[in-house]
């Protein structure tokens, strides 16, 4: 059982405020990835949580149904993210 929690601070437009997803960041984090103004957190369940500037990947709602489980890694560039799933599928947003 993992107890890894994410705590954020700093400039709100650049991901410093994660209060909208704080309940999902309370435990189970294995990896955090960032770009210029957004963050992703990978949970031990394979779920991805995102926050920060929407147009740079802080809003993954368009692909959220594909990020609820099975993600093994995440990478980003200055304005987008890509998640690799166990199946070999790549999911992108930003």
CSV table of N, CA and C in Angstrom, one decimal:
chain,number,residue,atom,x,y,z
A,1,UNK,N,0.8,-1.2,0.0
A,1,UNK,CA,0.0,0.0,0.0
A,1,UNK,C,0.9,1.2,0.0
A,2,UNK,N,0.7,2.1,-1.0
A,2,UNK,CA,1.5,3.3,-1.1
A,2,UNK,C,0.8,4.5,-0.4
A,3,UNK,N,1.6,5.3,0.2
A,3,UNK,CA,1.0,6.5,0.9
A,3,UNK,C,1.5,7.8,0.2
A,4,UNK,N,2.1,7.7,-1.0
A,4,UNK,CA,2.7,8.9,-1.6
A,4,UNK,C,1.6,9.9,-2.0
A,5,UNK,N,1.8,11.1,-1.5
A,5,UNK,CA,0.8,12.2,-1.7
A,5,UNK,C,1.5,13.3,-2.4
A,6,UNK,N,0.8,14.0,-3.2
A,6,UNK,CA,1.3,15.2,-4.0
A,6,UNK,C,0.8,16.5,-3.3
A,7,UNK,N,1.7,17.4,-3.1
A,7,UNK,CA,1.4,18.7,-2.5
A,7,UNK,C,2.0,19.7,-3.5
A,8,UNK,N,1.2,20.7,-3.9
A,8,UNK,CA,1.6,21.7,-4.9
A,8,UNK,C,1.6,23.1,-4.4
A,9,UNK,N,2.3,24.0,-4.9
A,9,UNK,CA,2.3,25.4,-4.6
A,9,UNK,C,2.9,26.2,-5.8
A,10,UNK,N,2.8,27.5,-5.8
A,10,UNK,CA,3.3,28.3,-6.8
A,10,UNK,C,2.3,29.0,-7.6
A,11,UNK,N,2.7,29.4,-8.8
A,11,UNK,CA,1.8,30.2,-9.7
A,11,UNK,C,0.7,29.3,-10.2
A,12,UNK,N,-0.5,29.8,-9.9
A,12,UNK,CA,-1.8,29.0,-10.3
A,12,UNK,C,-1.8,28.7,-11.8
A,13,UNK,N,-1.6,29.6,-12.7
A,13,UNK,CA,-1.7,29.3,-14.1
A,13,UNK,C,-0.7,28.2,-14.6
A,14,UNK,N,0.3,27.9,-13.8
A,14,UNK,CA,1.3,27.0,-14.2
A,14,UNK,C,1.3,25.7,-13.4
A,15,UNK,N,0.1,25.4,-12.8
A,15,UNK,CA,0.0,24.1,-12.0
A,15,UNK,C,0.2,24.2,-10.5
A,16,UNK,N,0.4,25.4,-10.0
A,16,UNK,CA,0.7,25.6,-8.6
A,16,UNK,C,-0.5,25.3,-7.7
A,17,UNK,N,-1.7,25.2,-8.3
A,17,UNK,CA,-2.9,24.9,-7.5
A,17,UNK,C,-3.5,23.6,-8.1
A,18,UNK,N,-3.5,22.6,-7.3
A,18,UNK,CA,-4.0,21.3,-7.7
A,18,UNK,C,-5.3,21.0,-6.9
A,19,UNK,N,-5.9,22.0,-6.3
A,19,UNK,CA,-7.1,21.7,-5.4
A,19,UNK,C,-8.2,21.1,-6.2
A,20,UNK,N,-8.4,21.3,-7.5
A,20,UNK,CA,-9.5,20.6,-8.2
A,20,UNK,C,-9.3,19.1,-8.3
A,21,UNK,N,-8.1,18.6,-8.1
A,21,UNK,CA,-7.9,17.2,-8.2
A,21,UNK,C,-7.2,16.6,-6.9
A,22,UNK,N,-7.2,17.5,-5.8
A,22,UNK,CA,-6.5,17.1,-4.6
A,22,UNK,C,-6.9,15.8,-4.0
A,23,UNK,N,-8.2,15.4,-4.1
A,23,UNK,CA,-8.7,14.1,-3.6
A,23,UNK,C,-8.0,13.0,-4.3
A,24,UNK,N,-7.8,13.2,-5.6
A,24,UNK,CA,-7.1,12.1,-6.4
A,24,UNK,C,-5.6,12.0,-6.2
A,25,UNK,N,-5.0,13.0,-5.6
A,25,UNK,CA,-3.6,13.1,-5.3
A,25,UNK,C,-3.2,12.7,-3.9
A,26,UNK,N,-4.2,12.2,-3.1
A,26,UNK,CA,-4.0,12.0,-1.7
A,26,UNK,C,-3.1,10.8,-1.4
A,27,UNK,N,-3.0,9.8,-2.3
A,27,UNK,CA,-2.2,8.6,-2.1
A,27,UNK,C,-2.0,7.9,-3.4
A,28,UNK,N,-0.9,7.1,-3.4
A,28,UNK,CA,-0.7,6.1,-4.4
A,28,UNK,C,0.0,6.6,-5.6
A,29,UNK,N,0.7,7.8,-5.5
A,29,UNK,CA,1.5,8.3,-6.7
A,29,UNK,C,2.8,7.6,-6.9
A,30,UNK,N,3.1,7.3,-8.1
A,30,UNK,CA,4.4,6.7,-8.4
A,30,UNK,C,5.4,7.6,-9.2
A,31,UNK,N,4.8,8.6,-9.9
A,31,UNK,CA,5.6,9.4,-10.8
A,31,UNK,C,4.9,10.7,-11.1
A,32,UNK,N,5.6,11.8,-11.2
A,32,UNK,CA,5.1,13.1,-11.6
A,32,UNK,C,5.9,13.6,-12.8
A,33,UNK,N,5.2,14.1,-13.8
A,33,UNK,CA,5.8,14.6,-15.0
A,33,UNK,C,5.2,16.0,-15.2
A,34,UNK,N,6.1,16.9,-15.7
A,34,UNK,CA,5.6,18.3,-15.9
A,34,UNK,C,6.1,18.8,-17.3
A,35,UNK,N,5.4,19.9,-17.7
A,35,UNK,CA,5.9,20.6,-18.8
A,35,UNK,C,5.9,22.1,-18.4
A,36,UNK,N,5.8,23.0,-19.4
A,36,UNK,CA,5.9,24.4,-19.1
A,36,UNK,C,4.8,24.9,-18.0
A,37,UNK,N,3.6,24.3,-18.1
A,37,UNK,CA,2.6,24.9,-17.3
A,37,UNK,C,1.5,23.8,-16.9
A,38,UNK,N,1.9,22.6,-16.9
A,38,UNK,CA,0.9,21.5,-16.4
A,38,UNK,C,1.7,20.4,-15.8
A,39,UNK,N,1.0,19.6,-15.1
A,39,UNK,CA,1.5,18.4,-14.4
A,39,UNK,C,0.7,17.2,-14.7
A,40,UNK,N,1.3,16.0,-14.6
A,40,UNK,CA,0.6,14.7,-14.6
A,40,UNK,C,1.2,13.9,-13.4
A,41,UNK,N,0.3,13.1,-12.8
A,41,UNK,CA,0.7,12.2,-11.8
A,41,UNK,C,0.3,10.8,-12.2
A,42,UNK,N,1.1,9.9,-12.1
A,42,UNK,CA,0.8,8.5,-12.4
A,42,UNK,C,0.6,7.8,-11.1
A,43,UNK,N,-0.5,7.2,-10.9
A,43,UNK,CA,-0.9,6.4,-9.7
A,43,UNK,C,-0.4,5.0,-9.8
A,44,UNK,N,-0.2,4.3,-8.7
A,44,UNK,CA,0.2,2.9,-8.8
A,44,UNK,C,-0.9,2.0,-9.4
A,45,UNK,N,-2.1,2.5,-9.5
A,45,UNK,CA,-3.2,1.8,-10.2
A,45,UNK,C,-3.1,1.9,-11.7
A,46,UNK,N,-2.2,2.8,-12.2
A,46,UNK,CA,-2.2,3.0,-13.7
A,46,UNK,C,-3.0,4.2,-14.1
A,47,UNK,N,-3.7,4.9,-13.2
A,47,UNK,CA,-4.5,6.0,-13.5
A,47,UNK,C,-3.6,7.3,-13.6
A,48,UNK,N,-4.0,8.2,-14.5
A,48,UNK,CA,-3.3,9.5,-14.7
A,48,UNK,C,-4.2,10.6,-14.1
A,49,UNK,N,-3.6,11.5,-13.4
A,49,UNK,CA,-4.2,12.7,-12.9
A,49,UNK,C,-3.5,13.9,-13.5
A,50,UNK,N,-4.3,14.9,-14.0
A,50,UNK,CA,-3.7,16.0,-14.6
A,50,UNK,C,-4.2,17.3,-14.0
A,51,UNK,N,-3.4,18.4,-14.0
A,51,UNK,CA,-3.8,19.7,-13.6
A,51,UNK,C,-2.8,20.7,-14.2
A,52,UNK,N,-3.3,22.0,-14.2
A,52,UNK,CA,-2.5,23.1,-14.7
A,52,UNK,C,-3.2,23.7,-15.9
A,53,UNK,N,-2.4,24.4,-16.7
A,53,UNK,CA,-3.0,25.1,-17.9
A,53,UNK,C,-3.6,24.1,-18.8
A,54,UNK,N,-4.9,24.2,-19.1
A,54,UNK,CA,-5.6,23.2,-19.9
A,54,UNK,C,-5.0,23.0,-21.3
A,55,UNK,N,-4.7,24.1,-22.0
A,55,UNK,CA,-4.2,23.9,-23.3
A,55,UNK,C,-2.8,23.3,-23.4
A,56,UNK,N,-2.1,23.2,-22.3
A,56,UNK,CA,-0.8,22.5,-22.3
A,56,UNK,C,-0.8,21.2,-21.7
A,57,UNK,N,-2.0,20.6,-21.5
A,57,UNK,CA,-2.1,19.2,-20.9
A,57,UNK,C,-2.7,19.1,-19.6
A,58,UNK,N,-3.0,20.3,-18.9
A,58,UNK,CA,-3.6,20.2,-17.6
A,58,UNK,C,-5.0,19.7,-17.6
A,59,UNK,N,-5.7,19.7,-18.7
A,59,UNK,CA,-7.0,19.2,-18.9
A,59,UNK,C,-7.0,18.0,-19.8
A,60,UNK,N,-7.1,16.8,-19.3
A,60,UNK,CA,-7.1,15.6,-20.1
A,60,UNK,C,-8.5,15.0,-20.3
A,61,UNK,N,-9.5,15.8,-20.1
A,61,UNK,CA,-10.9,15.3,-20.1
A,61,UNK,C,-11.3,14.7,-21.4
A,62,UNK,N,-10.7,15.1,-22.5
A,62,UNK,CA,-11.0,14.5,-23.8
A,62,UNK,C,-10.6,13.1,-24.0
A,63,UNK,N,-9.6,12.7,-23.2
A,63,UNK,CA,-9.1,11.3,-23.2
A,63,UNK,C,-9.2,10.6,-21.9
A,64,UNK,N,-9.9,11.2,-20.9
A,64,UNK,CA,-9.9,10.7,-19.5
A,64,UNK,C,-10.3,9.2,-19.4
A,65,UNK,N,-11.2,8.8,-20.3
A,65,UNK,CA,-11.7,7.4,-20.2
A,65,UNK,C,-10.6,6.4,-20.6
A,66,UNK,N,-9.5,6.9,-21.2
A,66,UNK,CA,-8.4,6.1,-21.6
A,66,UNK,C,-7.2,6.2,-20.6
A,67,UNK,N,-7.4,7.0,-19.6
A,67,UNK,CA,-6.3,7.2,-18.6
A,67,UNK,C,-6.7,6.8,-17.2
A,68,UNK,N,-7.8,6.0,-17.1
A,68,UNK,CA,-8.2,5.6,-15.7
A,68,UNK,C,-7.5,4.3,-15.2
A,69,UNK,N,-6.8,3.6,-16.1
A,69,UNK,CA,-6.0,2.4,-15.7
A,69,UNK,C,-5.1,2.0,-16.8
A,70,UNK,N,-4.1,1.2,-16.4
A,70,UNK,CA,-3.2,0.6,-17.4
A,70,UNK,C,-2.1,1.5,-18.0
A,71,UNK,N,-1.9,2.7,-17.5
A,71,UNK,CA,-0.8,3.5,-18.0
A,71,UNK,C,0.5,3.1,-17.2
A,72,UNK,N,1.5,3.0,-18.0
A,72,UNK,CA,2.8,2.5,-17.4
A,72,UNK,C,3.8,3.7,-17.3
A,73,UNK,N,3.7,4.6,-18.3
A,73,UNK,CA,4.7,5.8,-18.2
A,73,UNK,C,4.1,7.0,-19.0
A,74,UNK,N,4.6,8.1,-18.6
A,74,UNK,CA,4.1,9.4,-19.2
A,74,UNK,C,5.3,10.2,-19.6
A,75,UNK,N,5.3,10.9,-20.7
A,75,UNK,CA,6.3,11.8,-21.1
A,75,UNK,C,5.6,13.1,-21.6
A,76,UNK,N,6.4,14.2,-21.6
A,76,UNK,CA,5.8,15.4,-22.1
A,76,UNK,C,6.7,16.2,-22.9
A,77,UNK,N,6.2,17.2,-23.7
A,77,UNK,CA,7.0,18.2,-24.3
A,77,UNK,C,6.4,19.5,-23.8
A,78,UNK,N,6.9,20.7,-24.2
A,78,UNK,CA,6.4,21.9,-23.6
A,78,UNK,C,4.9,22.2,-23.6
A,79,UNK,N,4.1,21.5,-24.5
A,79,UNK,CA,2.7,21.8,-24.5
A,79,UNK,C,1.8,20.6,-24.6
A,80,UNK,N,2.3,19.4,-24.4
A,80,UNK,CA,1.4,18.2,-24.4
A,80,UNK,C,2.1,17.1,-23.7
A,81,UNK,N,1.3,16.0,-23.5
A,81,UNK,CA,1.8,14.8,-22.8
A,81,UNK,C,1.4,13.6,-23.6
A,82,UNK,N,2.1,12.5,-23.4
A,82,UNK,CA,1.8,11.2,-24.1
A,82,UNK,C,1.9,10.1,-23.0
A,83,UNK,N,0.9,9.3,-22.9
A,83,UNK,CA,0.9,8.2,-21.9
A,83,UNK,C,1.0,6.8,-22.7
A,84,UNK,N,1.9,6.0,-22.2
A,84,UNK,CA,2.0,4.6,-22.8
A,84,UNK,C,1.3,3.7,-21.9
A,85,UNK,N,0.4,2.9,-22.5
A,85,UNK,CA,-0.4,1.9,-21.8
A,85,UNK,C,0.2,0.5,-21.9
A,86,UNK,N,-0.2,-0.4,-21.0
A,86,UNK,CA,0.3,-1.8,-20.9
A,86,UNK,C,0.0,-2.5,-22.3
A,87,UNK,N,-1.0,-2.1,-23.0
A,87,UNK,CA,-1.4,-2.7,-24.2
A,87,UNK,C,-0.5,-2.2,-25.4
A,88,UNK,N,0.3,-1.2,-25.2
A,88,UNK,CA,1.1,-0.6,-26.2
A,88,UNK,C,0.5,0.6,-26.8
A,89,UNK,N,-0.8,0.9,-26.5
A,89,UNK,CA,-1.5,2.1,-26.9
A,89,UNK,C,-0.8,3.3,-26.4
A,90,UNK,N,-0.7,4.4,-27.2
A,90,UNK,CA,-0.2,5.7,-26.8
A,90,UNK,C,-1.4,6.7,-26.8
A,91,UNK,N,-1.6,7.3,-25.7
A,91,UNK,CA,-2.7,8.3,-25.5
A,91,UNK,C,-2.1,9.7,-25.4
A,92,UNK,N,-2.5,10.7,-26.2
A,92,UNK,CA,-1.9,12.0,-26.2
A,92,UNK,C,-3.0,13.0,-25.9
A,93,UNK,N,-2.6,14.1,-25.3
A,93,UNK,CA,-3.5,15.3,-25.0
A,93,UNK,C,-2.6,16.5,-24.8
A,94,UNK,N,-3.2,17.7,-24.9
A,94,UNK,CA,-2.5,18.9,-24.7
A,94,UNK,C,-2.8,19.9,-25.8
